Each structure stands twice: as C-alpha cells, then as structure tokens.
Amino acid sequence: GWKDAISTTIINFNNEKMQITWAARELFPSKNVSFSYTFAEGKNKVWKPCPTYLLDQDYNSGCLFKTEGPTLAISIRNSNGSEELFSKTLKSDFYIKPNRPENVTFFWKEDTVTVSCNKPERAVKCLTLELQYKSKFDKDWQSRTSKCCSVGEQGFDPRKCYSFRVRLKRLVPYCNVVNYSSDWAAETFWMNGTLLDSCDDDIKSHSKTVTVLSCLLAVLLVMLILLILLCKWQRLRKSVMPAIPDPKYVFADLFNDHNGNFQEWIDKTDHAMVQTKLEYEEPECIIEAESQQEDEKNCDKQEPQEKIFSFSRAAENNDPKAAQIACLMPTSNTIASFAGFQILMNDDMYVML
C-alpha cells in the first residue's frame, strides 16, 4: 500500500533540472531509502542512481538531477535497493517552473505603465507575464496578467511612489498539471517615470518638505509676534516716558540762523518786537456823512480827555481790532462798556472812549 500512499513533489526547473522530494520521516520512519531514475522508454531502461540527495535530519528526502527528456520514470527502494517502495512514470514537461524574467524594462507615459522582459528560448506560448504593484498607501498588491512578454496598466498617480514586481507563469492545464510560477524579479520603485531606491526616499523627501515649511511658518510667526510686541512697547514707552521735544526743531531760527547763540537770537527777537510795536499806526476814523461831523465836534468839545485816553489806550495795547471797532461803530450820547473800552452812543454813531 505504500506505493499508492507515497506523495511526491516534482519540479522541472525551466526544463533544465529535476527535483523530486518526499516526506521521509512520515513515510519511512527510522528507515533510509535510495532513489533511481531514467528518461529511457521501452524495455531497455537504464536506471541511474541519484547524483545529489536532499537530506532531512540525515535521512534522504529528495533527489536533484539533470533533465534529459520529456518522459521520466522514478523508483524509491530500501537502502540496499533490494525492495521497491514506490515507482512512477510522468511527463517532465508538465512540471516546468520557469526562470524569473530577465532584462525587465519599464515604460511610463502619463498614467500608463508598460512592463516587458526578454522572451524565453522555448515554450513562450505556455507563459504569461504577471505584474504586481502597490503604492505606499496600499496594503495589498494589485495584479495584472498578460501574455508573454509585455503587460501594461493604467491609472497610476504621478504623485505617488509605486513598488513593482513581475514573474512568469505556466498555463494550466494546457501546459502544466501544476500551477508553477517563476520567482519574482527584483522589486523596483518608481514615481512618475523616475526610478527610486525605495519609496522611503519619497516619504523622507516629503517629510523634509513638511519640516522646512513648518520651520518657515514658525519663523514668520515669531517675527510677527516680535513686531506686535515691539509696537506695544513703543506705545507703552511713550505713555510712561513722553518724548522730550528737540529744541532744534522748535527754535529752528536759533540753530539755523544763529548757530545756537541764544543771546544773539534773543536780542534780535526783542528788536523785531519793538519795531513791530512802533510800526503799528492807529487806524483813522472816517466819517462818511457830513451831518455826522458836527456831532463829532460836539463830542470832542464835551469830553476830549476821554477820547484821547481811549485811543492812546488802544494803541498801547496794540489792539487793532479795538481801534477798528471805535472807528466803525456809530456815536451816541449814552456811555456803555465794550471789551474794556468806554463807548459813547448817539442816535447815529458810536464813539470808542
């Protein structure tokens, strides 16, 4: 019953090397076995011993040998070869595992990526090319399969970094009885048509950009706060310690015309004030109506001293407005007081006394 119960794993590596394995400790506990094989057909079979054994805790658990034809017969016997424990005949072409893709190239155009590789020397029709990819935001791989040896996919975001890997697969059941695929080609990292060492570089560059922007914003914020504090300090300083006016600007003629000589400046200023007083002339009182001349003469005869006193007082006070009021107001027999002056009022005019 062992011949039917024994399970073996058969792999034909790219039709170049065969590997047959079995579960030695479960199938043959405490017993070592031998392995032989042949690619010959018919009665004249020549059995070859296993050139390279695979071991499991010092027990033979498999054999590795060269592929020499499409038909393979294997035999497992006891350690001295006297008893056959398992035998099988099979088609080696149905157990092919292809090699990984060679010379893989990427072509990136806008949002479309096309991946291609070199065509194998044989059994190209039995092969498909599988492309898997994922971005740093994806948890699982996305897969796309096409016939050998080119595959394309759309919808890639040029702002994202993607990981890519490809492998070759044998068609089942037309070419293989077992679904064998090659090992994955070296994983590559791309972003918008640019090859990267890893997607961590994109994360680092993004992190650096964020850090730089954050630092700039922090500096601008600190400068703004300092500017606000400076303005508030200036206002507080002006309110607590008011600025002392500079005499250079208040007395410009003292510094510009007299070079700061105060005595010279004050003497010239007093002389100018005296000249201003002397140059002032008492405004004349013009009476237009001839009928008013007689009243004015009577007014002069009655109180000449008060009239003289009043006008001389206006001149002393250097008040042209008071004198002007005395000339323009009509006279009257009634005496009143206006702005410190005595006013003689008549029916037709007022006279400032």
Short mmCIF file of N, CA, C and O in Angstrom, two decimals, residues 160-268:
data_model
loop_
_atom_site.label_atom_id
_atom_site.label_comp_id
_atom_site.label_asym_id
_atom_site.label_seq_id
_atom_site.Cartn_x
_atom_site.Cartn_y
_atom_site.Cartn_z
N LYS A 160 2.48 59.63 -6.66
CA LYS A 160 2.70 58.54 -5.71
C LYS A 160 3.90 57.71 -6.13
O LYS A 160 4.24 57.61 -7.31
N CYS A 161 4.50 57.08 -5.14
CA CYS A 161 5.60 56.14 -5.38
C CYS A 161 5.02 54.72 -5.37
O CYS A 161 4.27 54.36 -4.47
N TYR A 162 5.40 53.92 -6.39
CA TYR A 162 4.87 52.56 -6.53
C TYR A 162 6.00 51.55 -6.48
O TYR A 162 7.12 51.80 -6.96
N SER A 163 5.66 50.38 -5.91
CA SER A 163 6.56 49.22 -5.95
C SER A 163 6.06 48.28 -7.04
O SER A 163 4.86 47.99 -7.12
N PHE A 164 6.99 47.75 -7.86
CA PHE A 164 6.64 46.86 -8.96
C PHE A 164 7.45 45.57 -8.85
O PHE A 164 8.62 45.59 -8.44
N ARG A 165 6.79 44.46 -9.23
CA ARG A 165 7.47 43.20 -9.36
C ARG A 165 6.76 42.37 -10.43
O ARG A 165 5.54 42.48 -10.60
N VAL A 166 7.52 41.54 -11.14
CA VAL A 166 6.97 40.73 -12.24
C VAL A 166 7.50 39.30 -12.12
O VAL A 166 8.55 39.05 -11.54
N ARG A 167 6.71 38.39 -12.72
CA ARG A 167 7.13 36.98 -12.79
C ARG A 167 6.43 36.33 -13.98
O ARG A 167 5.43 36.83 -14.49
N LEU A 168 6.97 35.16 -14.37
CA LEU A 168 6.38 34.37 -15.46
C LEU A 168 5.59 33.21 -14.86
O LEU A 168 5.98 32.63 -13.85
N LYS A 169 4.47 32.88 -15.52
CA LYS A 169 3.60 31.79 -15.05
C LYS A 169 3.34 30.83 -16.21
O LYS A 169 3.20 31.24 -17.37
N ARG A 170 3.23 29.51 -15.86
CA ARG A 170 2.88 28.49 -16.85
C ARG A 170 1.37 28.32 -16.89
O ARG A 170 0.68 28.37 -15.87
N LEU A 171 0.84 28.17 -18.11
CA LEU A 171 -0.59 27.99 -18.29
C LEU A 171 -1.02 26.59 -17.81
O LEU A 171 -0.37 25.59 -18.09
N VAL A 172 -2.14 26.60 -17.08
CA VAL A 172 -2.72 25.36 -16.56
C VAL A 172 -4.16 25.28 -17.08
O VAL A 172 -4.90 26.27 -17.02
N PRO A 173 -4.61 24.13 -17.58
CA PRO A 173 -3.95 22.81 -17.64
C PRO A 173 -3.32 22.51 -18.99
O PRO A 173 -2.93 21.37 -19.24
N TYR A 174 -3.23 23.52 -19.87
CA TYR A 174 -2.78 23.23 -21.24
C TYR A 174 -1.30 22.85 -21.28
O TYR A 174 -0.89 22.03 -22.12
N CYS A 175 -0.51 23.46 -20.41
CA CYS A 175 0.93 23.21 -20.45
C CYS A 175 1.45 22.54 -19.19
O CYS A 175 2.49 21.87 -19.24
N ASN A 176 0.79 22.76 -18.07
CA ASN A 176 1.25 22.21 -16.79
C ASN A 176 0.09 21.54 -16.07
O ASN A 176 -1.06 21.95 -16.21
N VAL A 177 0.41 20.52 -15.29
CA VAL A 177 -0.58 19.93 -14.41
C VAL A 177 -0.52 20.58 -13.03
O VAL A 177 -1.43 20.41 -12.21
N VAL A 178 0.55 21.31 -12.78
CA VAL A 178 0.72 22.05 -11.53
C VAL A 178 0.91 23.53 -11.87
O VAL A 178 1.62 23.86 -12.83
N ASN A 179 0.29 24.41 -11.07
CA ASN A 179 0.36 25.84 -11.33
C ASN A 179 1.68 26.39 -10.80
O ASN A 179 1.76 26.88 -9.66
N TYR A 180 2.70 26.32 -11.64
CA TYR A 180 4.01 26.80 -11.25
C TYR A 180 4.26 28.19 -11.85
O TYR A 180 3.96 28.45 -13.03
N SER A 181 4.88 29.04 -11.03
CA SER A 181 5.30 30.38 -11.47
C SER A 181 6.77 30.55 -11.15
O SER A 181 7.32 29.89 -10.25
N SER A 182 7.39 31.42 -11.86
CA SER A 182 8.80 31.71 -11.59
C SER A 182 8.93 32.52 -10.30
O SER A 182 7.93 33.03 -9.76
N ASP A 183 10.14 32.64 -9.82
CA ASP A 183 10.38 33.55 -8.71
C ASP A 183 10.19 35.00 -9.19
O ASP A 183 10.34 35.31 -10.38
N TRP A 184 9.90 35.88 -8.25
CA TRP A 184 9.70 37.28 -8.60
C TRP A 184 11.03 37.91 -9.02
O TRP A 184 12.08 37.64 -8.43
N ALA A 185 10.95 38.74 -10.04
CA ALA A 185 12.12 39.54 -10.39
C ALA A 185 12.36 40.58 -9.30
O ALA A 185 11.51 40.82 -8.43
N ALA A 186 13.51 41.19 -9.34
CA ALA A 186 13.86 42.17 -8.30
C ALA A 186 12.81 43.29 -8.25
O ALA A 186 12.38 43.82 -9.29
N GLU A 187 12.39 43.60 -7.05
CA GLU A 187 11.38 44.65 -6.86
C GLU A 187 12.00 46.02 -7.15
O GLU A 187 13.12 46.32 -6.72
N THR A 188 11.26 46.85 -7.88
CA THR A 188 11.73 48.19 -8.23
C THR A 188 10.72 49.22 -7.76
O THR A 188 9.53 48.91 -7.55
N PHE A 189 11.18 50.46 -7.63
CA PHE A 189 10.35 51.54 -7.10
C PHE A 189 10.38 52.70 -8.09
O PHE A 189 11.45 53.18 -8.49
N TRP A 190 9.19 53.14 -8.46
CA TRP A 190 9.06 54.18 -9.48
C TRP A 190 8.09 55.26 -9.01
O TRP A 190 7.13 54.99 -8.29
N MET A 191 8.38 56.48 -9.49
CA MET A 191 7.48 57.61 -9.24
C MET A 191 7.53 58.53 -10.45
O MET A 191 8.56 59.13 -10.75
N ASN A 192 6.40 58.58 -11.17
CA ASN A 192 6.27 59.45 -12.34
C ASN A 192 7.40 59.23 -13.33
O ASN A 192 8.00 60.16 -13.87
N GLY A 193 7.71 57.95 -13.58
CA GLY A 193 8.73 57.61 -14.57
C GLY A 193 10.14 57.70 -14.07
O GLY A 193 11.08 57.52 -14.85
N THR A 194 10.35 57.95 -12.79
CA THR A 194 11.68 58.07 -12.22
C THR A 194 11.95 56.89 -11.30
O THR A 194 11.15 56.59 -10.42
N LEU A 195 13.08 56.21 -11.53
CA LEU A 195 13.46 55.06 -10.71
C LEU A 195 14.04 55.54 -9.39
O LEU A 195 14.94 56.38 -9.35
N LEU A 196 13.53 55.01 -8.28
CA LEU A 196 13.99 55.36 -6.94
C LEU A 196 14.61 54.15 -6.26
O LEU A 196 14.37 53.01 -6.66
N ASP A 197 15.42 54.41 -5.26
CA ASP A 197 16.00 53.31 -4.49
C ASP A 197 14.94 52.62 -3.64
O ASP A 197 14.97 51.40 -3.46
N SER A 198 14.02 53.39 -3.11
CA SER A 198 12.90 52.86 -2.34
C SER A 198 11.85 53.95 -2.20
O SER A 198 12.14 55.13 -2.41
N CYS A 199 10.65 53.56 -1.84
CA CYS A 199 9.59 54.54 -1.61
C CYS A 199 9.80 55.30 -0.31
O CYS A 199 9.14 56.30 -0.07
N ASP A 200 10.71 54.81 0.53
CA ASP A 200 11.04 55.56 1.74
C ASP A 200 11.69 56.88 1.40
O ASP A 200 11.57 57.86 2.13
N ASP A 201 12.42 56.94 0.25
CA ASP A 201 13.03 58.19 -0.17
C ASP A 201 11.97 59.24 -0.43
O ASP A 201 12.13 60.42 -0.09
N ASP A 202 10.85 58.81 -1.05
CA ASP A 202 9.76 59.75 -1.29
C ASP A 202 9.15 60.23 0.01
O ASP A 202 8.83 61.42 0.18
N ILE A 203 9.01 59.32 0.97
CA ILE A 203 8.46 59.70 2.27
C ILE A 203 9.41 60.66 2.98
O ILE A 203 8.98 61.65 3.57
N LYS A 204 10.72 60.38 2.89
CA LYS A 204 11.68 61.25 3.54
C LYS A 204 11.69 62.63 2.90
O LYS A 204 11.76 63.64 3.59
N SER A 205 11.65 62.67 1.54
CA SER A 205 11.64 63.98 0.88
C SER A 205 10.39 64.76 1.23
O SER A 205 10.42 65.97 1.46
N HIS A 206 9.25 64.03 1.29
CA HIS A 206 8.00 64.70 1.69
C HIS A 206 8.10 65.19 3.13
O HIS A 206 7.66 66.30 3.45
N SER A 207 8.70 64.36 3.97
CA SER A 207 8.85 64.76 5.36
C SER A 207 9.78 65.97 5.49
O SER A 207 9.53 66.88 6.27
N LYS A 208 10.86 65.99 4.68
CA LYS A 208 11.77 67.13 4.71
C LYS A 208 11.05 68.40 4.25
O LYS A 208 11.25 69.48 4.82
N THR A 209 10.23 68.28 3.20
CA THR A 209 9.49 69.45 2.72
C THR A 209 8.56 69.98 3.79
O THR A 209 8.48 71.19 4.02
N VAL A 210 7.85 69.05 4.45
CA VAL A 210 6.94 69.48 5.52
C VAL A 210 7.72 70.15 6.65
O VAL A 210 7.29 71.16 7.21
N THR A 211 8.90 69.59 6.98
CA THR A 211 9.70 70.16 8.05
C THR A 211 10.18 71.56 7.71
O THR A 211 10.12 72.48 8.54
N VAL A 212 10.65 71.74 6.46
CA VAL A 212 11.13 73.06 6.05
C VAL A 212 10.00 74.08 6.08
O VAL A 212 10.16 75.21 6.57
N LEU A 213 8.83 73.70 5.54
CA LEU A 213 7.69 74.62 5.55
C LEU A 213 7.26 74.95 6.98
O LEU A 213 6.92 76.11 7.28
N SER A 214 7.28 73.95 7.85
CA SER A 214 6.91 74.20 9.25
C SER A 214 7.88 75.17 9.91
O SER A 214 7.46 76.07 10.65
N CYS A 215 9.17 75.01 9.62
CA CYS A 215 10.17 75.92 10.20
C CYS A 215 9.98 77.34 9.70
O CYS A 215 10.07 78.31 10.47
N LEU A 216 9.70 77.48 8.38
CA LEU A 216 9.48 78.82 7.83
C LEU A 216 8.26 79.47 8.45
O LEU A 216 8.29 80.67 8.81
N LEU A 217 7.18 78.71 8.59
CA LEU A 217 5.98 79.26 9.21
C LEU A 217 6.25 79.65 10.66
O LEU A 217 5.76 80.69 11.14
N ALA A 218 7.02 78.82 11.36
CA ALA A 218 7.34 79.15 12.76
C ALA A 218 8.16 80.43 12.85
O ALA A 218 7.91 81.29 13.71
N VAL A 219 9.13 80.60 11.93
CA VAL A 219 9.94 81.81 11.94
C VAL A 219 9.10 83.04 11.65
O VAL A 219 9.22 84.08 12.31
N LEU A 220 8.22 82.94 10.65
CA LEU A 220 7.34 84.06 10.32
C LEU A 220 6.43 84.41 11.49
O LEU A 220 6.18 85.59 11.77
N LEU A 221 5.92 83.38 12.16
CA LEU A 221 5.04 83.62 13.31
C LEU A 221 5.80 84.32 14.44
O LEU A 221 5.29 85.26 15.05
N VAL A 222 7.02 83.87 14.70
CA VAL A 222 7.83 84.51 15.75
C VAL A 222 8.13 85.96 15.40
O VAL A 222 8.05 86.86 16.25
N MET A 223 8.47 86.22 14.12
CA MET A 223 8.74 87.59 13.69
C MET A 223 7.50 88.47 13.85
O MET A 223 7.59 89.64 14.28
N LEU A 224 6.33 87.93 13.51
CA LEU A 224 5.09 88.70 13.66
C LEU A 224 4.83 89.02 15.13
O LEU A 224 4.44 90.14 15.47
N ILE A 225 5.04 88.04 16.01
CA ILE A 225 4.82 88.26 17.44
C ILE A 225 5.78 89.31 17.97
O ILE A 225 5.40 90.21 18.74
N LEU A 226 7.06 89.23 17.55
CA LEU A 226 8.04 90.22 17.99
C LEU A 226 7.68 91.62 17.51
O LEU A 226 7.84 92.61 18.23
N LEU A 227 7.18 91.71 16.26
CA LEU A 227 6.78 93.01 15.73
C LEU A 227 5.61 93.59 16.51
O LEU A 227 5.59 94.79 16.84
N ILE A 228 4.64 92.76 16.86
CA ILE A 228 3.50 93.23 17.65
C ILE A 228 3.96 93.69 19.04
O ILE A 228 3.55 94.74 19.54
N LEU A 229 4.84 92.89 19.66
CA LEU A 229 5.36 93.27 20.98
C LEU A 229 6.16 94.56 20.91
O LEU A 229 6.09 95.40 21.83
N LEU A 230 6.92 94.75 19.83
CA LEU A 230 7.69 95.98 19.67
C LEU A 230 6.79 97.20 19.56
O LEU A 230 7.05 98.24 20.18
N CYS A 231 5.70 97.08 18.79
CA CYS A 231 4.75 98.18 18.65
C CYS A 231 4.11 98.50 20.00
O CYS A 231 3.97 99.68 20.38
N LYS A 232 3.72 97.48 20.72
CA LYS A 232 3.10 97.70 22.03
C LYS A 232 4.10 98.34 23.00
O LYS A 232 3.75 99.20 23.82
N TRP A 233 5.37 97.93 22.93
CA TRP A 233 6.38 98.50 23.80
C TRP A 233 6.60 99.98 23.48
O TRP A 233 6.78 100.80 24.39
N GLN A 234 6.59 100.32 22.20
CA GLN A 234 6.75 101.73 21.81
C GLN A 234 5.59 102.56 22.37
O GLN A 234 5.81 103.67 22.89
N ARG A 235 4.38 102.05 22.27
CA ARG A 235 3.23 102.78 22.81
C ARG A 235 3.34 102.92 24.32
O ARG A 235 3.07 103.99 24.88
N LEU A 236 3.74 101.84 25.01
CA LEU A 236 3.86 101.89 26.46
C LEU A 236 4.96 102.86 26.88
O LEU A 236 4.79 103.63 27.84
N ARG A 237 6.07 102.86 26.15
CA ARG A 237 7.16 103.76 26.49
C ARG A 237 6.77 105.22 26.30
O ARG A 237 7.12 106.09 27.09
N LYS A 238 6.01 105.50 25.24
CA LYS A 238 5.57 106.88 25.00
C LYS A 238 4.58 107.34 26.07
O LYS A 238 4.57 108.50 26.45
N SER A 239 3.73 106.40 26.54
CA SER A 239 2.76 106.79 27.57
C SER A 239 3.42 106.96 28.93
O SER A 239 3.04 107.83 29.72
N VAL A 240 4.42 106.14 29.26
CA VAL A 240 5.10 106.23 30.55
C VAL A 240 6.15 107.33 30.55
O VAL A 240 6.26 108.13 31.48
N MET A 241 6.95 107.37 29.49
CA MET A 241 8.02 108.36 29.37
C MET A 241 7.83 109.15 28.08
O MET A 241 8.34 108.75 27.02
N PRO A 242 7.06 110.25 28.12
CA PRO A 242 6.82 111.03 26.91
C PRO A 242 8.13 111.56 26.34
O PRO A 242 9.07 111.87 27.07
N ALA A 243 8.17 111.69 25.05
CA ALA A 243 9.38 112.16 24.38
C ALA A 243 9.59 113.64 24.65
O ALA A 243 8.64 114.44 24.63
N ILE A 244 10.82 114.04 24.95
CA ILE A 244 11.18 115.45 25.18
C ILE A 244 11.39 116.11 23.83
O ILE A 244 12.18 115.62 23.01
N PRO A 245 10.69 117.21 23.54
CA PRO A 245 10.84 117.85 22.23
C PRO A 245 12.24 118.36 22.03
O PRO A 245 12.88 118.88 22.95
N ASP A 246 12.72 118.25 20.85
CA ASP A 246 14.06 118.71 20.50
C ASP A 246 14.00 120.20 20.17
O ASP A 246 13.30 120.61 19.24
N PRO A 247 14.72 121.04 20.93
CA PRO A 247 14.69 122.48 20.64
C PRO A 247 15.22 122.84 19.27
O PRO A 247 14.97 123.93 18.76
N LYS A 248 15.95 121.92 18.68
CA LYS A 248 16.48 122.21 17.35
C LYS A 248 15.38 122.43 16.34
O LYS A 248 15.52 123.21 15.39
N TYR A 249 14.22 121.72 16.53
CA TYR A 249 13.12 121.85 15.60
C TYR A 249 12.12 122.91 16.06
O TYR A 249 11.44 123.52 15.23
N VAL A 250 12.00 123.14 17.38
CA VAL A 250 11.08 124.17 17.88
C VAL A 250 11.62 125.56 17.59
O VAL A 250 10.90 126.46 17.16
N PHE A 251 12.92 125.76 17.85
CA PHE A 251 13.57 127.04 17.59
C PHE A 251 14.53 126.87 16.42
O PHE A 251 15.75 126.85 16.59
N ALA A 252 13.95 126.71 15.26
CA ALA A 252 14.78 126.43 14.08
C ALA A 252 15.68 127.60 13.75
O ALA A 252 16.85 127.42 13.37
N ASP A 253 15.15 128.86 13.89
CA ASP A 253 15.98 130.02 13.54
C ASP A 253 17.13 130.20 14.51
O ASP A 253 18.19 130.73 14.16
N LEU A 254 16.98 129.72 15.79
CA LEU A 254 18.07 129.83 16.75
C LEU A 254 19.27 129.01 16.32
O LEU A 254 20.41 129.46 16.44
N PHE A 255 19.01 127.81 15.76
CA PHE A 255 20.12 126.95 15.38
C PHE A 255 20.56 127.15 13.94
O PHE A 255 21.73 127.00 13.62
N ASN A 256 19.62 127.51 13.07
CA ASN A 256 19.97 127.67 11.66
C ASN A 256 20.61 129.03 11.38
O ASN A 256 21.60 129.12 10.65
N ASP A 257 20.02 130.11 11.97
CA ASP A 257 20.49 131.47 11.67
C ASP A 257 21.55 131.95 12.64
O ASP A 257 22.40 132.80 12.28
N HIS A 258 21.54 131.47 13.90
CA HIS A 258 22.46 131.98 14.92
C HIS A 258 23.37 130.91 15.48
O HIS A 258 24.07 131.17 16.48
N ASN A 259 23.33 129.71 14.91
CA ASN A 259 24.23 128.62 15.33
C ASN A 259 24.16 128.36 16.82
O ASN A 259 25.16 128.10 17.50
N GLY A 260 22.94 128.50 17.42
CA GLY A 260 22.75 128.20 18.83
C GLY A 260 23.15 129.32 19.77
O GLY A 260 23.13 129.12 20.99
N ASN A 261 23.50 130.50 19.27
CA ASN A 261 23.87 131.65 20.13
C ASN A 261 22.58 132.27 20.66
O ASN A 261 21.89 133.01 19.96
N PHE A 262 22.25 131.90 21.92
CA PHE A 262 20.97 132.33 22.48
C PHE A 262 20.90 133.84 22.66
O PHE A 262 19.87 134.46 22.39
N GLN A 263 21.98 134.49 23.13
CA GLN A 263 21.96 135.93 23.41
C GLN A 263 21.73 136.71 22.11
O GLN A 263 20.95 137.67 22.06
N GLU A 264 22.43 136.31 21.07
CA GLU A 264 22.26 136.99 19.78
C GLU A 264 20.84 136.84 19.27
O GLU A 264 20.22 137.76 18.74
N TRP A 265 20.30 135.57 19.46
CA TRP A 265 18.94 135.30 18.97
C TRP A 265 17.90 136.10 19.75
O TRP A 265 16.98 136.68 19.20
N ILE A 266 18.02 136.22 21.11
CA ILE A 266 17.04 136.94 21.92
C ILE A 266 17.09 138.44 21.68
O ILE A 266 16.07 139.14 21.67
N ASP A 267 18.34 138.97 21.45
CA ASP A 267 18.46 140.41 21.15
C ASP A 267 17.76 140.75 19.85
O ASP A 267 17.02 141.73 19.75
N LYS A 268 17.97 139.94 18.85
CA LYS A 268 17.34 140.21 17.56
C LYS A 268 15.83 140.06 17.65
O LYS A 268 15.07 140.79 17.03
#
